[in-house]
Amino acid sequence: MTDLLPGPVAVAQERRLVTEVPGPRSRELAARRAAAVTSAVGSVLPVYVERAAGSVVVDVDGNSFIDLGSGIAVTSVGHAAPEVVAAVSAQAAAFTHTCFMVGPYEGYVAVAEELDRLTPGNHEKRSALFTSGAEAVENAVKVARVATGRSAVVVFDHAYHGRTNLTMALTAKNMPYKNGFGPFAGEVYRVPMSYPFRDEPGMTGEQAAARALALVESQIGADNVAAVLIEPIQGEGGFVVPAPGFLPALADWCRRSGAVFVADEVQTGFCRTGAWFASEHEGVVPDLVATAKGIAGGMPLAGLTGRAELMDAVHTGGLGGTYGGNPVACAAAIASIRTMREMDLAGAARGIEATMLPRLRALQERSGVVGDVRGRGAMLAVELVRPGTNEPDAALTNAISKACHAEGVITLTAGTFGNVLRFLPPLVIGQDLLTEALDVLDAAFDAHAPAR
Ligand code: PLZ
């Protein structure tokens, strides 16, 4: 018996391939796409989606995929979560848009209240809402600059913060995000990340922080730094978990230097790592927190939350946007947050880690190509290398990911070197489905990287 999730069309929680992948209807759509959609936008999957619920995505040919990507860490409460669908429908019927800067409404205030309550620290906070993660990060820089009267922003190797002009400057990787798109925004300075797999063996978080901060002091000057901006666990950069002590040392330095410590929790936030926010794992209390993705169950919404005195340093009217905090997206966020609380999805993320980590470690034992297994909660990854080295193997990473797609499991890649397979399952995924997806992953490894 497979679970049927309610919705307009019930979606069996199963993996089931009924045509080749991609099937004929997907191939037809791919041909239409090629004639209508710019080739500048890519897609991971070769199939076109018809519906999705829970942890299963069904394509237009009727193939069902187990989702280990959640639309890049967005549908944490599951696809078409019933509470979210109901809240969105009710809000859409009431009103879809007024613009909060024109006619304010309760949903925006309620989401801000949740963000102020849930983000780390018990200090007085204020929030503003936006539409995309990049926008939330840009606004963090705007707030930090006004509040400090300084301009320099410190970011890290392997960082990803978005694709707008300012956030391209903040993002590390050239291809595909930046190449040819400059000139970029100024006063952005990049320093080394703590990357235990690739740092000198034994380097502590404190040592990695000292390495980064020495460059900040010598090349920028502490008094010029408006903000230090970091993902507590890097996302697109390859699920890089800094060595313990790195984040607290950066936060301390900011406190001493009068700089604003900004956590980009766009990918790590909302229970993904087994806590509401990844900063909590090391007891770090950021001055500003940028959120998006998992906040609203698939509706476009982002938030910036932080110390009241920083957020309120900006002149009235200084922050905003036509769609920021759209009422339908706010309704989805309130329903998603309630679902996370009621179903203890942070606990569910820790359960996913408990299932997946031993399986990924066994894979590392068995095959010579897994250099590192890392991550937290339901944000886990393996970094693939040539056997006996730590040379990245992007080609193998892609081959294994594609093999999973062909067998009905959605996987994503990441990493500066393109050699990280990352896993971001919906936090509501059932144990059976997760185990089956891991069996498919094992088989893909065995086919492409025979056991040693
Ligand atoms: N900060 C930490 O992970 C978005 C990007 C996918 P937006 N990550 C997925 C792609 O190739 O565009 C992200 C993130 C972190 C900021 C962002 C940006 O969020 O909602 O895509 O603007």
Short mmCIF file of C-alpha atoms and ligand atoms in Angstrom, two decimals:
data_model
loop_
_atom_site.label_atom_id
_atom_site.label_comp_id
_atom_site.label_asym_id
_atom_site.label_seq_id
_atom_site.Cartn_x
_atom_site.Cartn_y
_atom_site.Cartn_z
CA MET A 1 0.00 0.00 0.00
CA THR A 2 1.40 3.38 -0.93
CA ASP A 3 0.20 6.54 0.76
CA LEU A 4 -2.10 8.73 -1.27
CA LEU A 5 -1.71 12.38 -0.44
CA PRO A 6 -4.86 14.49 -0.70
CA GLY A 7 -5.11 17.25 -3.26
CA PRO A 8 -6.95 17.93 -6.48
CA VAL A 9 -5.22 14.84 -7.93
CA ALA A 10 -3.94 12.27 -5.47
CA VAL A 11 -0.25 11.53 -5.92
CA ALA A 12 0.91 8.07 -4.83
CA GLN A 13 4.06 8.32 -2.73
CA GLU A 14 6.03 5.95 -4.92
CA ARG A 15 8.74 5.83 -7.56
CA ARG A 16 7.31 4.53 -10.79
CA LEU A 17 8.62 4.79 -14.32
CA VAL A 18 6.10 4.07 -17.07
CA THR A 19 8.03 5.40 -20.11
CA GLU A 20 11.65 6.00 -20.95
CA VAL A 21 13.02 9.16 -19.32
CA PRO A 22 12.33 11.63 -20.87
CA GLY A 23 9.09 10.27 -22.28
CA PRO A 24 7.37 11.43 -25.49
CA ARG A 25 5.37 14.30 -23.97
CA SER A 26 8.47 15.67 -22.22
CA ARG A 27 10.40 15.46 -25.48
CA GLU A 28 7.60 17.38 -27.23
CA LEU A 29 7.75 20.10 -24.59
CA ALA A 30 11.54 20.21 -24.85
CA ALA A 31 11.19 20.94 -28.57
CA ARG A 32 8.66 23.73 -27.91
CA ARG A 33 10.92 25.10 -25.22
CA ALA A 34 13.93 25.18 -27.52
CA ALA A 35 11.97 27.41 -29.90
CA ALA A 36 10.52 29.70 -27.23
CA VAL A 37 12.70 29.83 -24.12
CA THR A 38 16.18 31.28 -24.12
CA SER A 39 18.94 28.71 -23.86
CA ALA A 40 20.45 30.92 -21.14
CA VAL A 41 18.12 29.27 -18.61
CA GLY A 42 18.97 25.65 -17.90
CA SER A 43 17.09 22.81 -16.18
CA VAL A 44 18.40 19.88 -14.15
CA LEU A 45 15.74 17.35 -15.15
CA PRO A 46 14.98 16.23 -18.71
CA VAL A 47 11.28 15.84 -17.86
CA TYR A 48 8.42 18.32 -17.56
CA VAL A 49 6.37 18.34 -14.37
CA GLU A 50 2.63 17.81 -14.29
CA ARG A 51 1.99 17.60 -10.56
CA ALA A 52 3.72 16.95 -7.27
CA ALA A 53 2.74 16.17 -3.69
CA GLY A 54 4.68 15.24 -0.60
CA SER A 55 8.03 13.90 -1.79
CA VAL A 56 6.99 12.77 -5.26
CA VAL A 57 7.07 14.67 -8.56
CA VAL A 58 5.02 13.30 -11.48
CA ASP A 59 5.97 14.19 -15.03
CA VAL A 60 3.75 14.75 -18.07
CA ASP A 61 4.26 11.13 -19.17
CA GLY A 62 3.11 9.76 -15.82
CA ASN A 63 6.55 8.94 -14.41
CA SER A 64 6.89 9.42 -10.64
CA PHE A 65 10.18 10.64 -9.15
CA ILE A 66 11.33 10.61 -5.55
CA ASP A 67 12.44 14.18 -4.86
CA LEU A 68 15.78 14.63 -3.08
CA GLY A 69 16.02 18.28 -4.15
CA SER A 70 12.82 20.05 -2.99
CA GLY A 71 13.18 22.61 -5.80
CA ILE A 72 16.52 23.63 -4.22
CA ALA A 73 15.50 23.47 -0.56
CA VAL A 74 12.12 25.16 -1.00
CA THR A 75 9.35 22.58 -0.52
CA SER A 76 10.54 21.53 2.94
CA VAL A 77 6.94 20.93 4.06
CA GLY A 78 6.42 18.75 0.97
CA HIS A 79 5.03 19.56 -2.44
CA ALA A 80 1.51 20.96 -2.39
CA ALA A 81 1.35 20.56 1.39
CA PRO A 82 -2.40 20.46 2.18
CA GLU A 83 -2.19 23.29 4.78
CA VAL A 84 -0.28 25.47 2.32
CA VAL A 85 -2.67 24.76 -0.54
CA ALA A 86 -5.66 25.62 1.67
CA ALA A 87 -4.07 28.84 2.94
CA VAL A 88 -3.05 29.93 -0.56
CA SER A 89 -6.50 29.21 -1.97
CA ALA A 90 -8.27 31.09 0.79
CA GLN A 91 -5.97 34.09 0.53
CA ALA A 92 -6.15 34.17 -3.28
CA ALA A 93 -9.95 34.24 -3.02
CA ALA A 94 -9.81 37.10 -0.46
CA PHE A 95 -7.26 39.27 -2.30
CA THR A 96 -4.06 38.54 -4.21
CA HIS A 97 -2.24 41.86 -4.01
CA THR A 98 -2.49 45.36 -2.71
CA CYS A 99 1.22 46.15 -2.30
CA PHE A 100 2.13 46.43 1.38
CA MET A 101 3.50 49.92 0.68
CA VAL A 102 0.02 50.95 -0.51
CA GLY A 103 -2.50 48.95 1.50
CA PRO A 104 -0.97 46.98 4.39
CA TYR A 105 -2.48 43.70 5.67
CA GLU A 106 -2.19 41.33 8.62
CA GLY A 107 -0.34 38.47 6.84
CA TYR A 108 2.81 40.55 6.40
CA VAL A 109 2.77 41.56 10.06
CA ALA A 110 2.18 37.94 11.14
CA VAL A 111 5.14 36.66 9.10
CA ALA A 112 7.36 39.40 10.54
CA GLU A 113 6.24 38.39 14.05
CA GLU A 114 7.18 34.76 13.33
CA LEU A 115 10.57 35.76 11.90
CA ASP A 116 11.30 38.01 14.89
CA ARG A 117 10.39 35.16 17.23
CA LEU A 118 12.10 32.27 15.42
CA THR A 119 15.45 33.72 14.35
CA PRO A 120 18.31 33.32 16.87
CA GLY A 121 18.56 35.68 19.86
CA ASN A 122 16.06 37.20 22.27
CA HIS A 123 16.85 40.82 21.47
CA GLU A 124 14.32 43.25 20.02
CA LYS A 125 13.98 42.55 16.28
CA ARG A 126 12.27 43.91 13.19
CA SER A 127 11.71 42.33 9.77
CA ALA A 128 11.08 43.33 6.18
CA LEU A 129 9.77 41.03 3.47
CA PHE A 130 10.91 40.61 -0.11
CA THR A 131 10.39 38.20 -2.99
CA SER A 132 13.72 36.42 -3.60
CA GLY A 133 16.71 35.37 -1.58
CA ALA A 134 19.00 37.67 -3.54
CA GLU A 135 16.78 40.61 -2.68
CA ALA A 136 16.90 39.78 1.03
CA VAL A 137 20.71 39.63 0.91
CA GLU A 138 20.94 42.93 -1.02
CA ASN A 139 18.77 44.58 1.58
CA ALA A 140 21.01 43.22 4.35
CA VAL A 141 23.89 45.10 2.74
CA LYS A 142 21.78 48.26 2.44
CA VAL A 143 20.78 48.10 6.11
CA ALA A 144 24.34 47.37 7.29
CA ARG A 145 25.72 50.30 5.31
CA VAL A 146 23.18 52.80 6.60
CA ALA A 147 23.45 51.54 10.18
CA THR A 148 27.26 51.64 10.28
CA GLY A 149 28.02 54.48 7.88
CA ARG A 150 30.65 52.14 6.38
CA SER A 151 30.77 50.50 2.97
CA ALA A 152 32.98 47.37 2.83
CA VAL A 153 31.31 43.96 2.71
CA VAL A 154 33.33 40.83 3.52
CA VAL A 155 32.34 37.57 1.80
CA PHE A 156 33.95 34.15 1.48
CA ASP A 157 35.38 31.76 -1.07
CA HIS A 158 32.69 29.39 -2.44
CA ALA A 159 29.92 31.79 -1.34
CA TYR A 160 26.61 31.99 -3.19
CA HIS A 161 24.28 34.90 -2.53
CA GLY A 162 22.33 35.42 -5.77
CA ARG A 163 22.38 36.63 -9.37
CA THR A 164 21.50 40.35 -9.17
CA ASN A 165 24.31 42.81 -9.75
CA LEU A 166 25.22 43.27 -6.10
CA THR A 167 24.74 39.61 -5.22
CA MET A 168 26.81 38.48 -8.25
CA ALA A 169 29.61 40.49 -6.70
CA LEU A 170 29.00 38.68 -3.41
CA THR A 171 28.89 35.26 -5.12
CA ALA A 172 32.25 33.55 -5.66
CA LYS A 173 31.84 31.29 -8.66
CA ASN A 174 32.37 32.72 -12.14
CA MET A 175 30.65 30.09 -14.32
CA PRO A 176 27.75 30.15 -14.80
CA TYR A 177 26.80 32.99 -12.45
CA LYS A 178 29.08 35.91 -13.36
CA ASN A 179 30.93 35.31 -16.60
CA GLY A 180 30.57 38.34 -18.87
CA PHE A 181 27.99 40.06 -16.63
CA GLY A 182 30.27 42.63 -15.01
CA PRO A 183 31.22 45.25 -14.06
CA PHE A 184 30.17 44.24 -10.58
CA ALA A 185 29.32 46.30 -7.52
CA GLY A 186 32.32 47.64 -5.61
CA GLU A 187 33.46 47.46 -1.98
CA VAL A 188 33.06 43.68 -1.85
CA TYR A 189 36.07 41.76 -0.48
CA ARG A 190 36.54 37.99 -0.55
CA VAL A 191 38.49 36.05 2.04
CA PRO A 192 39.17 32.31 2.58
CA MET A 193 36.40 30.08 3.92
CA SER A 194 36.89 27.31 6.45
CA TYR A 195 36.62 24.20 4.24
CA PRO A 196 37.82 21.27 6.36
CA PHE A 197 38.10 18.79 3.46
CA ARG A 198 40.35 21.14 1.48
CA ASP A 199 42.12 23.08 4.25
CA GLU A 200 45.36 21.95 5.84
CA PRO A 201 44.49 18.86 7.90
CA GLY A 202 43.74 19.77 11.50
CA MET A 203 43.12 23.47 10.87
CA THR A 204 40.64 24.59 13.53
CA GLY A 205 37.75 26.95 13.01
CA GLU A 206 39.55 29.57 15.10
CA GLN A 207 42.65 29.27 12.91
CA ALA A 208 40.61 29.55 9.73
CA ALA A 209 38.87 32.64 11.14
CA ALA A 210 42.24 34.18 12.06
CA ARG A 211 43.45 33.53 8.48
CA ALA A 212 40.41 35.34 7.05
CA LEU A 213 40.36 38.18 9.55
CA ALA A 214 44.07 38.93 9.15
CA LEU A 215 43.32 39.70 5.50
CA VAL A 216 40.32 41.82 6.45
CA GLU A 217 42.42 43.88 8.86
CA SER A 218 45.38 44.30 6.53
CA GLN A 219 43.54 44.87 3.26
CA ILE A 220 40.30 46.61 4.26
CA GLY A 221 40.75 47.89 7.80
CA ALA A 222 38.34 46.87 10.55
CA ASP A 223 36.85 50.38 10.73
CA ASN A 224 35.71 50.23 7.12
CA VAL A 225 33.75 46.99 7.37
CA ALA A 226 29.97 47.41 7.25
CA ALA A 227 29.17 43.70 7.19
CA VAL A 228 30.59 40.21 7.26
CA LEU A 229 28.19 38.07 5.25
CA ILE A 230 28.24 34.27 5.36
CA GLU A 231 26.11 31.18 4.77
CA PRO A 232 26.44 29.15 8.02
CA ILE A 233 26.62 26.09 5.77
CA GLN A 234 27.40 27.00 2.17
CA GLY A 235 24.78 25.86 -0.32
CA GLU A 236 25.63 26.21 -4.02
CA GLY A 237 29.32 26.26 -3.03
CA GLY A 238 29.11 22.59 -2.07
CA PHE A 239 27.49 22.18 1.36
CA VAL A 240 30.71 23.31 3.00
CA VAL A 241 30.36 23.06 6.78
CA PRO A 242 32.99 25.30 8.39
CA ALA A 243 35.13 23.85 11.18
CA PRO A 244 33.60 24.35 14.65
CA GLY A 245 34.56 27.72 16.07
CA PHE A 246 34.78 29.50 12.70
CA LEU A 247 31.36 31.17 12.80
CA PRO A 248 31.57 32.18 16.50
CA ALA A 249 35.02 33.72 15.88
CA LEU A 250 33.67 35.78 12.97
CA ALA A 251 30.66 36.89 15.01
CA ASP A 252 32.94 37.91 17.90
CA TRP A 253 35.18 39.89 15.60
CA CYS A 254 32.13 41.75 14.23
CA ARG A 255 30.97 42.58 17.74
CA ARG A 256 34.41 43.97 18.63
CA SER A 257 34.79 45.86 15.36
CA GLY A 258 31.35 47.40 15.06
CA ALA A 259 30.60 45.43 11.87
CA VAL A 260 27.24 43.79 11.23
CA PHE A 261 27.32 39.96 11.20
CA VAL A 262 24.89 38.78 8.52
CA ALA A 263 23.84 35.13 8.20
CA ASP A 264 22.52 34.17 4.78
CA GLU A 265 20.13 31.42 5.91
CA VAL A 266 18.30 31.35 2.58
CA GLN A 267 19.18 27.68 1.95
CA THR A 268 19.88 26.55 5.55
CA GLY A 269 16.85 28.11 7.22
CA PHE A 270 13.48 26.80 8.32
CA CYS A 271 14.36 23.42 9.83
CA ARG A 272 16.52 22.26 6.92
CA THR A 273 19.59 21.51 9.08
CA GLY A 274 17.70 20.09 12.06
CA ALA A 275 17.17 23.44 13.80
CA TRP A 276 15.09 26.44 12.78
CA PHE A 277 18.34 28.11 11.64
CA ALA A 278 21.82 26.69 11.08
CA SER A 279 23.44 29.48 13.14
CA GLU A 280 21.93 27.81 16.21
CA HIS A 281 24.19 24.75 15.96
CA GLU A 282 27.07 26.87 17.19
CA GLY A 283 25.07 29.26 19.36
CA VAL A 284 25.77 32.13 16.97
CA VAL A 285 23.39 35.09 17.11
CA PRO A 286 23.63 37.02 13.83
CA ASP A 287 22.80 40.73 13.76
CA LEU A 288 20.84 40.23 10.53
CA VAL A 289 19.40 37.04 9.04
CA ALA A 290 18.33 36.68 5.40
CA THR A 291 15.70 34.02 4.71
CA ALA A 292 13.75 32.72 1.69
CA LYS A 293 13.19 29.32 0.03
CA GLY A 294 11.74 27.03 2.75
CA ILE A 295 9.87 29.87 4.44
CA ALA A 296 6.75 29.62 2.27
CA GLY A 297 6.32 26.07 0.91
CA GLY A 298 7.04 27.07 -2.67
CA MET A 299 5.58 30.55 -2.88
CA PRO A 300 8.12 33.32 -3.56
CA LEU A 301 8.88 35.06 -0.28
CA ALA A 302 12.03 36.28 1.45
CA GLY A 303 12.75 38.00 4.72
CA LEU A 304 15.35 40.15 6.38
CA THR A 305 15.27 40.08 10.17
CA GLY A 306 17.57 41.69 12.65
CA ARG A 307 18.33 43.95 15.56
CA ALA A 308 15.65 46.63 15.77
CA GLU A 309 18.22 49.43 15.98
CA LEU A 310 19.85 48.27 12.72
CA MET A 311 16.64 47.59 10.81
CA ASP A 312 15.12 50.89 11.98
CA ALA A 313 18.26 52.88 11.10
CA VAL A 314 16.99 53.08 7.51
CA HIS A 315 14.80 56.08 6.62
CA THR A 316 11.08 55.34 6.16
CA GLY A 317 10.45 54.27 2.57
CA GLY A 318 14.08 53.12 2.20
CA LEU A 319 13.15 49.46 1.89
CA GLY A 320 10.34 47.92 -0.15
CA GLY A 321 9.24 46.61 -3.53
CA THR A 322 5.97 46.01 -5.38
CA TYR A 323 5.61 42.36 -4.45
CA GLY A 324 7.61 42.14 -1.22
CA GLY A 325 5.53 40.18 1.29
CA ASN A 326 2.79 39.36 -1.22
CA PRO A 327 -0.33 38.32 0.73
CA VAL A 328 -0.65 34.90 -0.92
CA ALA A 329 3.03 34.17 -0.19
CA CYS A 330 2.55 35.35 3.41
CA ALA A 331 -0.43 33.02 3.85
CA ALA A 332 1.74 30.17 2.54
CA ALA A 333 4.51 31.11 4.98
CA ILE A 334 2.20 31.16 7.98
CA ALA A 335 0.86 27.72 7.00
CA SER A 336 4.37 26.36 6.35
CA ILE A 337 5.73 27.61 9.67
CA ARG A 338 2.73 26.18 11.50
CA THR A 339 3.31 22.84 9.76
CA MET A 340 7.00 22.87 10.70
CA ARG A 341 6.11 23.54 14.32
CA GLU A 342 3.25 21.03 14.56
CA MET A 343 5.07 18.23 12.73
CA ASP A 344 8.45 19.02 14.35
CA LEU A 345 10.17 19.16 10.97
CA ALA A 346 13.48 20.12 12.61
CA GLY A 347 13.28 16.74 14.34
CA ALA A 348 12.33 15.16 11.02
CA ALA A 349 15.47 16.69 9.44
CA ARG A 350 17.58 15.10 12.19
CA GLY A 351 15.85 11.79 11.47
CA ILE A 352 16.73 12.12 7.78
CA GLU A 353 20.35 12.69 8.79
CA ALA A 354 20.24 9.57 10.99
CA THR A 355 19.03 7.51 8.02
CA MET A 356 21.23 9.03 5.35
CA LEU A 357 24.61 9.59 6.98
CA PRO A 358 25.38 5.91 7.65
CA ARG A 359 24.35 5.05 4.08
CA LEU A 360 26.56 7.81 2.61
CA ARG A 361 29.46 6.74 4.85
CA ALA A 362 29.04 3.15 3.70
CA LEU A 363 29.20 4.41 0.13
CA GLN A 364 32.43 6.22 1.00
CA GLU A 365 33.87 2.97 2.41
CA ARG A 366 32.83 0.93 -0.58
CA SER A 367 33.74 3.22 -3.45
CA GLY A 368 37.03 5.03 -3.82
CA VAL A 369 35.48 8.19 -5.23
CA VAL A 370 33.76 9.74 -2.21
CA GLY A 371 36.32 12.08 -0.69
CA ASP A 372 34.03 13.62 1.91
CA VAL A 373 30.58 13.11 3.42
CA ARG A 374 29.20 16.20 5.14
CA GLY A 375 26.25 18.38 6.02
CA ARG A 376 23.64 18.63 8.75
CA GLY A 377 20.08 17.45 9.06
CA ALA A 378 18.44 17.13 5.67
CA MET A 379 21.22 19.14 3.97
CA LEU A 380 23.77 16.44 3.18
CA ALA A 381 26.33 15.90 0.44
CA VAL A 382 29.14 13.76 -0.89
CA GLU A 383 32.17 15.31 -2.60
CA LEU A 384 33.51 13.18 -5.47
CA VAL A 385 37.19 12.93 -6.26
CA ARG A 386 39.55 10.80 -8.32
CA PRO A 387 40.47 7.76 -6.23
CA GLY A 388 43.37 8.33 -3.87
CA THR A 389 43.44 12.12 -4.42
CA ASN A 390 41.26 15.10 -3.61
CA GLU A 391 41.08 16.13 -7.27
CA PRO A 392 37.44 17.03 -8.06
CA ASP A 393 35.56 14.74 -10.44
CA ALA A 394 32.74 16.81 -11.91
CA ALA A 395 32.16 14.46 -14.85
CA LEU A 396 31.51 11.50 -12.56
CA THR A 397 29.28 13.66 -10.33
CA ASN A 398 27.15 14.59 -13.32
CA ALA A 399 27.03 11.02 -14.61
CA ILE A 400 25.83 9.70 -11.26
CA SER A 401 23.27 12.46 -10.88
CA LYS A 402 21.90 11.79 -14.38
CA ALA A 403 21.80 8.05 -13.68
CA CYS A 404 19.62 8.79 -10.63
CA HIS A 405 17.26 10.93 -12.74
CA ALA A 406 16.96 8.13 -15.30
CA GLU A 407 15.93 5.78 -12.48
CA GLY A 408 13.34 8.12 -10.97
CA VAL A 409 15.24 9.98 -8.25
CA ILE A 410 15.78 13.73 -8.34
CA THR A 411 19.29 14.66 -7.22
CA LEU A 412 21.17 17.96 -7.50
CA THR A 413 24.83 18.82 -7.79
CA ALA A 414 26.76 21.75 -6.33
CA GLY A 415 30.25 22.97 -5.58
CA THR A 416 32.81 25.42 -6.90
CA PHE A 417 34.32 22.46 -8.76
CA GLY A 418 30.93 20.92 -9.70
CA ASN A 419 31.84 17.70 -7.88
CA VAL A 420 29.33 17.64 -5.03
CA LEU A 421 26.15 15.57 -5.04
CA ARG A 422 23.77 17.22 -2.63
CA PHE A 423 20.61 15.99 -0.98
CA LEU A 424 17.75 18.23 0.14
CA PRO A 425 14.72 15.97 0.56
CA PRO A 426 11.38 17.36 1.67
CA LEU A 427 11.41 17.10 5.47
CA VAL A 428 8.19 15.08 5.34
CA ILE A 429 9.71 12.27 3.27
CA GLY A 430 8.77 8.78 4.47
CA GLN A 431 11.43 6.32 5.58
CA ASP A 432 10.57 3.81 2.81
CA LEU A 433 10.85 6.38 0.06
CA LEU A 434 14.13 7.73 1.43
CA THR A 435 15.61 4.24 1.69
CA GLU A 436 14.51 3.42 -1.85
CA ALA A 437 16.12 6.62 -3.16
CA LEU A 438 19.36 5.68 -1.39
CA ASP A 439 19.24 2.22 -3.00
CA VAL A 440 18.99 3.94 -6.40
CA LEU A 441 21.95 6.13 -5.48
CA ASP A 442 23.98 3.07 -4.46
CA ALA A 443 23.22 1.39 -7.78
CA ALA A 444 24.23 4.54 -9.70
CA PHE A 445 27.56 4.58 -7.85
CA ASP A 446 28.10 0.88 -8.52
CA ALA A 447 27.42 1.39 -12.24
CA HIS A 448 29.70 4.42 -12.65
CA ALA A 449 32.34 3.97 -9.95
CA PRO A 450 32.78 0.24 -9.30
CA ALA A 451 33.50 -0.72 -5.70
CA ARG A 452 37.20 -0.90 -4.86
N1 PLZ B 1 21.58 32.80 -0.78
C1 PLZ B 1 22.48 30.83 0.33
O1 PLZ B 1 21.23 29.36 -1.74
C2 PLZ B 1 19.70 30.55 -3.88
C3 PLZ B 1 20.20 29.36 -6.64
C4 PLZ B 1 19.96 28.59 -7.85
P1 PLZ B 1 17.11 33.47 -4.87
N2 PLZ B 1 20.24 29.28 -4.20
C5 PLZ B 1 19.76 28.63 -5.41
C6 PLZ B 1 20.42 29.33 -9.07
O2 PLZ B 1 21.22 28.75 -9.81
O3 PLZ B 1 19.96 30.46 -9.29
C7 PLZ B 1 20.35 31.34 -2.78
C8 PLZ B 1 21.09 30.70 -1.76
C9 PLZ B 1 21.70 31.48 -0.77
C10 PLZ B 1 20.87 33.43 -1.73
C11 PLZ B 1 20.25 32.73 -2.75
C12 PLZ B 1 19.46 33.49 -3.76
O4 PLZ B 1 18.12 33.21 -3.65
O5 PLZ B 1 15.76 33.27 -4.28
O6 PLZ B 1 17.48 32.48 -5.95
O7 PLZ B 1 17.35 34.88 -5.30
#
